[in-house]
Amino acid sequence: MSIRPVTITGEPVLHRRAAEVESFDDALRTLVEDMYETMDAAHGVGLAAPQVGVGLRLYTYHFANEDGAPERGVVINPALTLSKVSGAEPDPDEETEGCLSVPGLSYPLKRAEWVRVRGFDVDGKPLDFEATGWFARVMQHEYDHLDGKLYVDRLNDRWGKRARKQIKKEGWGVPGLTWLPGTDPDPFGH
């Protein structure tokens, strides 16, 4: 197992649809173990393969929930069914997200309060569970990475403008930028 560098917005793999996983083999198991180790070192609640430079449709997560789903897991080739997303303004105190690929920044975003997650585990066995509240948010956030979207791409005009300005100020939005959890300073101050 090894900690992998986390790609920063602007890296092409983050901005295109990831490919379906076709082989449930030792290479996949190694990738998943590396993703767990990287996610843990970054103090993340989720990590999608494109965030470590791999354009495949899978993500890991670690989030205590009351939905009966495992607290820690991997979802491969996921399909999500969502409840309706409210059109109300997001609450900056209750609905603010961050992302390891937009390190250190956080912005409010409305998400669906419920999702059904279907996919496969690392051995190719089917998964099917529901997620609510923040656990649902984590599932949507990680799934978006597999379609080439970052949470900042979904922000409303007010918050999106602020995010774009800050990303430009940080010098991001270009290929080749990464940070290494456990070595580089923690951008979220954990």
PDB file of N, CA and C in Angstrom, residues 39-114:
ATOM      1  N   MET A  39      -6.857   8.362   1.368  1.00  0.00           N
ATOM      2  CA  MET A  39      -8.023   9.010   1.975  1.00  0.00           C
ATOM      3  C   MET A  39      -7.799   9.205   3.474  1.00  0.00           C
ATOM      4  N   ASP A  40      -7.298   8.174   4.132  1.00  0.00           N
ATOM      5  CA  ASP A  40      -7.055   8.260   5.576  1.00  0.00           C
ATOM      6  C   ASP A  40      -5.987   9.302   5.897  1.00  0.00           C
ATOM      7  N   ALA A  41      -4.903   9.309   5.140  1.00  0.00           N
ATOM      8  CA  ALA A  41      -3.813  10.267   5.381  1.00  0.00           C
ATOM      9  C   ALA A  41      -4.288  11.704   5.156  1.00  0.00           C
ATOM     10  N   ALA A  42      -5.263  11.877   4.251  1.00  0.00           N
ATOM     11  CA  ALA A  42      -5.795  13.204   3.947  1.00  0.00           C
ATOM     12  C   ALA A  42      -6.947  13.595   4.871  1.00  0.00           C
ATOM     13  N   HIS A  43      -7.351  12.688   5.763  1.00  0.00           N
ATOM     14  CA  HIS A  43      -8.495  12.910   6.647  1.00  0.00           C
ATOM     15  C   HIS A  43      -9.768  13.144   5.836  1.00  0.00           C
ATOM     16  N   GLY A  44      -9.880  12.456   4.701  1.00  0.00           N
ATOM     17  CA  GLY A  44     -11.043  12.601   3.841  1.00  0.00           C
ATOM     18  C   GLY A  44     -12.152  11.649   4.225  1.00  0.00           C
ATOM     19  N   VAL A  45     -13.362  11.961   3.785  1.00  0.00           N
ATOM     20  CA  VAL A  45     -14.501  11.062   3.983  1.00  0.00           C
ATOM     21  C   VAL A  45     -14.800  10.294   2.710  1.00  0.00           C
ATOM     22  N   GLY A  46     -14.106  10.650   1.632  1.00  0.00           N
ATOM     23  CA  GLY A  46     -14.273   9.957   0.368  1.00  0.00           C
ATOM     24  C   GLY A  46     -13.130  10.303  -0.551  1.00  0.00           C
ATOM     25  N   LEU A  47     -12.885   9.428  -1.524  1.00  0.00           N
ATOM     26  CA  LEU A  47     -11.832   9.655  -2.508  1.00  0.00           C
ATOM     27  C   LEU A  47     -12.188   8.884  -3.765  1.00  0.00           C
ATOM     28  N   ALA A  48     -12.249   9.585  -4.882  1.00  0.00           N
ATOM     29  CA  ALA A  48     -12.544   8.962  -6.172  1.00  0.00           C
ATOM     30  C   ALA A  48     -11.239   8.691  -6.911  1.00  0.00           C
ATOM     31  N   ALA A  49     -11.229   7.631  -7.717  1.00  0.00           N
ATOM     32  CA  ALA A  49     -10.017   7.254  -8.445  1.00  0.00           C
ATOM     33  C   ALA A  49      -9.422   8.405  -9.270  1.00  0.00           C
ATOM     34  N   PRO A  50     -10.235   9.233  -9.954  1.00  0.00           N
ATOM     35  CA  PRO A  50      -9.622  10.344 -10.690  1.00  0.00           C
ATOM     36  C   PRO A  50      -8.815  11.299  -9.797  1.00  0.00           C
ATOM     37  N   GLN A  51      -9.131  11.343  -8.518  1.00  0.00           N
ATOM     38  CA  GLN A  51      -8.398  12.214  -7.605  1.00  0.00           C
ATOM     39  C   GLN A  51      -6.981  11.719  -7.336  1.00  0.00           C
ATOM     40  N   VAL A  52      -6.696  10.472  -7.659  1.00  0.00           N
ATOM     41  CA  VAL A  52      -5.327   9.964  -7.570  1.00  0.00           C
ATOM     42  C   VAL A  52      -4.792   9.675  -8.974  1.00  0.00           C
ATOM     43  N   GLY A  53      -5.411  10.322  -9.971  1.00  0.00           N
ATOM     44  CA  GLY A  53      -4.909  10.254 -11.334  1.00  0.00           C
ATOM     45  C   GLY A  53      -5.328   9.046 -12.136  1.00  0.00           C
ATOM     46  N   VAL A  54      -6.300   8.290 -11.642  1.00  0.00           N
ATOM     47  CA  VAL A  54      -6.742   7.071 -12.323  1.00  0.00           C
ATOM     48  C   VAL A  54      -8.162   7.267 -12.844  1.00  0.00           C
ATOM     49  N   GLY A  55      -8.338   7.201 -14.136  1.00  0.00           N
ATOM     50  CA  GLY A  55      -9.628   7.464 -14.767  1.00  0.00           C
ATOM     51  C   GLY A  55     -10.557   6.274 -14.787  1.00  0.00           C
ATOM     52  N   LEU A  56     -10.847   5.719 -13.610  1.00  0.00           N
ATOM     53  CA  LEU A  56     -11.764   4.581 -13.490  1.00  0.00           C
ATOM     54  C   LEU A  56     -12.926   4.951 -12.564  1.00  0.00           C
ATOM     55  N   ARG A  57     -14.059   4.275 -12.768  1.00  0.00           N
ATOM     56  CA  ARG A  57     -15.292   4.582 -12.039  1.00  0.00           C
ATOM     57  C   ARG A  57     -15.349   3.821 -10.706  1.00  0.00           C
ATOM     58  N   LEU A  58     -14.657   4.373  -9.709  1.00  0.00           N
ATOM     59  CA  LEU A  58     -14.745   3.827  -8.358  1.00  0.00           C
ATOM     60  C   LEU A  58     -14.367   4.900  -7.359  1.00  0.00           C
ATOM     61  N   TYR A  59     -14.916   4.752  -6.144  1.00  0.00           N
ATOM     62  CA  TYR A  59     -14.527   5.628  -5.051  1.00  0.00           C
ATOM     63  C   TYR A  59     -14.571   4.863  -3.743  1.00  0.00           C
ATOM     64  N   THR A  60     -13.755   5.328  -2.799  1.00  0.00           N
ATOM     65  CA  THR A  60     -13.761   4.807  -1.442  1.00  0.00           C
ATOM     66  C   THR A  60     -14.453   5.846  -0.556  1.00  0.00           C
ATOM     67  N   TYR A  61     -14.913   5.397   0.590  1.00  0.00           N
ATOM     68  CA  TYR A  61     -15.515   6.326   1.545  1.00  0.00           C
ATOM     69  C   TYR A  61     -15.313   5.795   2.950  1.00  0.00           C
ATOM     70  N   HIS A  62     -15.394   6.708   3.921  1.00  0.00           N
ATOM     71  CA  HIS A  62     -15.368   6.362   5.340  1.00  0.00           C
ATOM     72  C   HIS A  62     -16.262   7.385   6.027  1.00  0.00           C
ATOM     73  N   PHE A  63     -17.483   6.960   6.347  1.00  0.00           N
ATOM     74  CA  PHE A  63     -18.448   7.885   6.930  1.00  0.00           C
ATOM     75  C   PHE A  63     -19.438   7.109   7.791  1.00  0.00           C
ATOM     76  N   ALA A  64     -19.428   7.406   9.091  1.00  0.00           N
ATOM     77  CA  ALA A  64     -20.402   6.787   9.991  1.00  0.00           C
ATOM     78  C   ALA A  64     -21.799   7.227   9.566  1.00  0.00           C
ATOM     79  N   ASN A  65     -22.720   6.282   9.503  1.00  0.00           N
ATOM     80  CA  ASN A  65     -24.065   6.613   9.035  1.00  0.00           C
ATOM     81  C   ASN A  65     -25.089   5.809   9.810  1.00  0.00           C
ATOM     82  N   GLU A  66     -26.340   6.239   9.700  1.00  0.00           N
ATOM     83  CA  GLU A  66     -27.445   5.540  10.357  1.00  0.00           C
ATOM     84  C   GLU A  66     -28.330   4.843   9.331  1.00  0.00           C
ATOM     85  N   ASP A  67     -27.762   4.573   8.164  1.00  0.00           N
ATOM     86  CA  ASP A  67     -28.529   3.995   7.065  1.00  0.00           C
ATOM     87  C   ASP A  67     -28.332   2.491   6.907  1.00  0.00           C
ATOM     88  N   GLY A  68     -27.530   1.900   7.785  1.00  0.00           N
ATOM     89  CA  GLY A  68     -27.308   0.462   7.698  1.00  0.00           C
ATOM     90  C   GLY A  68     -26.253   0.070   6.679  1.00  0.00           C
ATOM     91  N   ALA A  69     -25.585   1.047   6.091  1.00  0.00           N
ATOM     92  CA  ALA A  69     -24.507   0.774   5.138  1.00  0.00           C
ATOM     93  C   ALA A  69     -23.194   0.651   5.904  1.00  0.00           C
ATOM     94  N   PRO A  70     -22.228  -0.064   5.347  1.00  0.00           N
ATOM     95  CA  PRO A  70     -20.927  -0.134   6.013  1.00  0.00           C
ATOM     96  C   PRO A  70     -20.343   1.270   6.192  1.00  0.00           C
ATOM     97  N   GLU A  71     -19.666   1.490   7.315  1.00  0.00           N
ATOM     98  CA  GLU A  71     -19.059   2.793   7.585  1.00  0.00           C
ATOM     99  C   GLU A  71     -17.904   3.084   6.623  1.00  0.00           C
ATOM    100  N   ARG A  72     -17.279   2.036   6.139  1.00  0.00           N
ATOM    101  CA  ARG A  72     -16.116   2.159   5.251  1.00  0.00           C
ATOM    102  C   ARG A  72     -16.324   1.216   4.075  1.00  0.00           C
ATOM    103  N   GLY A  73     -16.069   1.724   2.879  1.00  0.00           N
ATOM    104  CA  GLY A  73     -16.259   0.853   1.739  1.00  0.00           C
ATOM    105  C   GLY A  73     -15.749   1.437   0.444  1.00  0.00           C
ATOM    106  N   VAL A  74     -15.941   0.660  -0.593  1.00  0.00           N
ATOM    107  CA  VAL A  74     -15.611   1.066  -1.954  1.00  0.00           C
ATOM    108  C   VAL A  74     -16.838   0.783  -2.803  1.00  0.00           C
ATOM    109  N   VAL A  75     -17.108   1.663  -3.749  1.00  0.00           N
ATOM    110  CA  VAL A  75     -18.193   1.453  -4.702  1.00  0.00           C
ATOM    111  C   VAL A  75     -17.583   1.529  -6.093  1.00  0.00           C
ATOM    112  N   ILE A  76     -17.737   0.444  -6.831  1.00  0.00           N
ATOM    113  CA  ILE A  76     -17.164   0.338  -8.176  1.00  0.00           C
ATOM    114  C   ILE A  76     -18.296   0.331  -9.191  1.00  0.00           C
ATOM    115  N   ASN A  77     -18.107   1.092 -10.271  1.00  0.00           N
ATOM    116  CA  ASN A  77     -19.124   1.257 -11.318  1.00  0.00           C
ATOM    117  C   ASN A  77     -20.484   1.618 -10.723  1.00  0.00           C
ATOM    118  N   PRO A  78     -20.527   2.678  -9.905  1.00  0.00           N
ATOM    119  CA  PRO A  78     -21.771   3.021  -9.217  1.00  0.00           C
ATOM    120  C   PRO A  78     -22.843   3.596 -10.133  1.00  0.00           C
ATOM    121  N   ALA A  79     -24.077   3.411  -9.685  1.00  0.00           N
ATOM    122  CA  ALA A  79     -25.245   4.080 -10.268  1.00  0.00           C
ATOM    123  C   ALA A  79     -26.005   4.672  -9.095  1.00  0.00           C
ATOM    124  N   LEU A  80     -26.353   5.949  -9.172  1.00  0.00           N
ATOM    125  CA  LEU A  80     -27.066   6.618  -8.091  1.00  0.00           C
ATOM    126  C   LEU A  80     -28.448   7.043  -8.556  1.00  0.00           C
ATOM    127  N   THR A  81     -29.419   6.852  -7.684  1.00  0.00           N
ATOM    128  CA  THR A  81     -30.768   7.384  -7.872  1.00  0.00           C
ATOM    129  C   THR A  81     -30.967   8.410  -6.771  1.00  0.00           C
ATOM    130  N   LEU A  82     -31.364   9.635  -7.141  1.00  0.00           N
ATOM    131  CA  LEU A  82     -31.435  10.738  -6.186  1.00  0.00           C
ATOM    132  C   LEU A  82     -32.860  11.188  -5.931  1.00  0.00           C
ATOM    133  N   SER A  83     -33.098  11.695  -4.729  1.00  0.00           N
ATOM    134  CA  SER A  83     -34.318  12.447  -4.483  1.00  0.00           C
ATOM    135  C   SER A  83     -34.139  13.822  -5.116  1.00  0.00           C
ATOM    136  N   LYS A  84     -35.202  14.600  -5.138  1.00  0.00           N
ATOM    137  CA  LYS A  84     -35.147  15.935  -5.730  1.00  0.00           C
ATOM    138  C   LYS A  84     -34.231  16.845  -4.909  1.00  0.00           C
ATOM    139  N   VAL A  85     -33.491  17.710  -5.614  1.00  0.00           N
ATOM    140  CA  VAL A  85     -32.637  18.691  -4.954  1.00  0.00           C
ATOM    141  C   VAL A  85     -33.429  19.995  -4.812  1.00  0.00           C
ATOM    142  N   SER A  86     -33.492  20.516  -3.612  1.00  0.00           N
ATOM    143  CA  SER A  86     -34.206  21.758  -3.350  1.00  0.00           C
ATOM    144  C   SER A  86     -33.601  22.908  -4.146  1.00  0.00           C
ATOM    145  N   GLY A  87     -34.444  23.806  -4.595  1.00  0.00           N
ATOM    146  CA  GLY A  87     -33.987  24.992  -5.304  1.00  0.00           C
ATOM    147  C   GLY A  87     -33.642  26.146  -4.377  1.00  0.00           C
ATOM    148  N   ALA A  88     -33.745  25.929  -3.064  1.00  0.00           N
ATOM    149  CA  ALA A  88     -33.456  26.980  -2.087  1.00  0.00           C
ATOM    150  C   ALA A  88     -31.959  27.300  -2.055  1.00  0.00           C
ATOM    151  N   GLU A  89     -31.640  28.458  -1.525  1.00  0.00           N
ATOM    152  CA  GLU A  89     -30.238  28.829  -1.323  1.00  0.00           C
ATOM    153  C   GLU A  89     -29.592  27.836  -0.351  1.00  0.00           C
ATOM    154  N   PRO A  90     -28.359  27.417  -0.610  1.00  0.00           N
ATOM    155  CA  PRO A  90     -27.691  26.538   0.350  1.00  0.00           C
ATOM    156  C   PRO A  90     -27.361  27.287   1.636  1.00  0.00           C
ATOM    157  N   ASP A  91     -27.434  26.594   2.747  1.00  0.00           N
ATOM    158  CA  ASP A  91     -27.147  27.170   4.055  1.00  0.00           C
ATOM    159  C   ASP A  91     -25.636  27.094   4.319  1.00  0.00           C
ATOM    160  N   PRO A  92     -24.958  28.245   4.411  1.00  0.00           N
ATOM    161  CA  PRO A  92     -23.507  28.232   4.626  1.00  0.00           C
ATOM    162  C   PRO A  92     -23.074  27.560   5.928  1.00  0.00           C
ATOM    163  N   ASP A  93     -23.977  27.481   6.907  1.00  0.00           N
ATOM    164  CA  ASP A  93     -23.627  26.845   8.174  1.00  0.00           C
ATOM    165  C   ASP A  93     -23.851  25.338   8.168  1.00  0.00           C
ATOM    166  N   GLU A  94     -24.725  24.860   7.302  1.00  0.00           N
ATOM    167  CA  GLU A  94     -25.120  23.453   7.333  1.00  0.00           C
ATOM    168  C   GLU A  94     -24.795  22.666   6.066  1.00  0.00           C
ATOM    169  N   GLU A  95     -24.515  23.350   4.956  1.00  0.00           N
ATOM    170  CA  GLU A  95     -24.384  22.653   3.670  1.00  0.00           C
ATOM    171  C   GLU A  95     -23.104  23.012   2.928  1.00  0.00           C
ATOM    172  N   THR A  96     -22.034  23.199   3.666  1.00  0.00           N
ATOM    173  CA  THR A  96     -20.764  23.571   3.055  1.00  0.00           C
ATOM    174  C   THR A  96     -19.905  22.341   2.827  1.00  0.00           C
ATOM    175  N   GLU A  97     -19.399  22.207   1.604  1.00  0.00           N
ATOM    176  CA  GLU A  97     -18.549  21.081   1.227  1.00  0.00           C
ATOM    177  C   GLU A  97     -17.125  21.551   0.986  1.00  0.00           C
ATOM    178  N   GLY A  98     -16.214  20.613   1.092  1.00  0.00           N
ATOM    179  CA  GLY A  98     -14.834  20.803   0.684  1.00  0.00           C
ATOM    180  C   GLY A  98     -14.452  19.636  -0.207  1.00  0.00           C
ATOM    181  N   CYS A  99     -13.262  19.691  -0.777  1.00  0.00           N
ATOM    182  CA  CYS A  99     -12.820  18.627  -1.680  1.00  0.00           C
ATOM    183  C   CYS A  99     -11.302  18.556  -1.647  1.00  0.00           C
ATOM    184  N   LEU A 100     -10.776  17.356  -1.585  1.00  0.00           N
ATOM    185  CA  LEU A 100      -9.329  17.177  -1.566  1.00  0.00           C
ATOM    186  C   LEU A 100      -8.672  17.687  -2.842  1.00  0.00           C
ATOM    187  N   SER A 101      -9.433  17.782  -3.939  1.00  0.00           N
ATOM    188  CA  SER A 101      -8.889  18.281  -5.200  1.00  0.00           C
ATOM    189  C   SER A 101      -9.079  19.786  -5.377  1.00  0.00           C
ATOM    190  N   VAL A 102      -9.673  20.428  -4.387  1.00  0.00           N
ATOM    191  CA  VAL A 102      -9.765  21.886  -4.305  1.00  0.00           C
ATOM    192  C   VAL A 102      -9.330  22.199  -2.870  1.00  0.00           C
ATOM    193  N   PRO A 103      -8.064  21.897  -2.562  1.00  0.00           N
ATOM    194  CA  PRO A 103      -7.623  21.814  -1.167  1.00  0.00           C
ATOM    195  C   PRO A 103      -7.742  23.110  -0.385  1.00  0.00           C
ATOM    196  N   GLY A 104      -8.374  22.966   0.795  1.00  0.00           N
ATOM    197  CA  GLY A 104      -8.482  24.074   1.728  1.00  0.00           C
ATOM    198  C   GLY A 104      -9.676  24.985   1.527  1.00  0.00           C
ATOM    199  N   LEU A 105     -10.404  24.833   0.429  1.00  0.00           N
ATOM    200  CA  LEU A 105     -11.558  25.693   0.161  1.00  0.00           C
ATOM    201  C   LEU A 105     -12.849  24.965   0.488  1.00  0.00           C
ATOM    202  N   SER A 106     -13.871  25.708   0.870  1.00  0.00           N
ATOM    203  CA  SER A 106     -15.184  25.149   1.183  1.00  0.00           C
ATOM    204  C   SER A 106     -16.254  26.136   0.760  1.00  0.00           C
ATOM    205  N   TYR A 107     -17.340  25.591   0.163  1.00  0.00           N
ATOM    206  CA  TYR A 107     -18.438  26.436  -0.293  1.00  0.00           C
ATOM    207  C   TYR A 107     -19.762  25.714  -0.080  1.00  0.00           C
ATOM    208  N   PRO A 108     -20.846  26.475   0.128  1.00  0.00           N
ATOM    209  CA  PRO A 108     -22.170  25.881   0.321  1.00  0.00           C
ATOM    210  C   PRO A 108     -22.755  25.364  -0.999  1.00  0.00           C
ATOM    211  N   LEU A 109     -23.405  24.203  -0.914  1.00  0.00           N
ATOM    212  CA  LEU A 109     -24.003  23.573  -2.088  1.00  0.00           C
ATOM    213  C   LEU A 109     -25.210  22.747  -1.669  1.00  0.00           C
ATOM    214  N   LYS A 110     -26.307  22.895  -2.386  1.00  0.00           N
ATOM    215  CA  LYS A 110     -27.488  22.045  -2.177  1.00  0.00           C
ATOM    216  C   LYS A 110     -27.240  20.689  -2.809  1.00  0.00           C
ATOM    217  N   ARG A 111     -27.660  19.644  -2.114  1.00  0.00           N
ATOM    218  CA  ARG A 111     -27.581  18.274  -2.611  1.00  0.00           C
ATOM    219  C   ARG A 111     -28.894  17.575  -2.289  1.00  0.00           C
ATOM    220  N   ALA A 112     -29.129  16.445  -2.939  1.00  0.00           N
ATOM    221  CA  ALA A 112     -30.273  15.604  -2.606  1.00  0.00           C
ATOM    222  C   ALA A 112     -30.085  15.051  -1.197  1.00  0.00           C
ATOM    223  N   GLU A 113     -31.176  14.919  -0.467  1.00  0.00           N
ATOM    224  CA  GLU A 113     -31.129  14.412   0.908  1.00  0.00           C
ATOM    225  C   GLU A 113     -31.127  12.885   0.978  1.00  0.00           C
ATOM    226  N   TRP A 114     -31.424  12.230  -0.144  1.00  0.00           N
ATOM    227  CA  TRP A 114     -31.490  10.764  -0.176  1.00  0.00           C
ATOM    228  C   TRP A 114     -30.932  10.268  -1.503  1.00  0.00           C
TER     229      TRP A 114
END
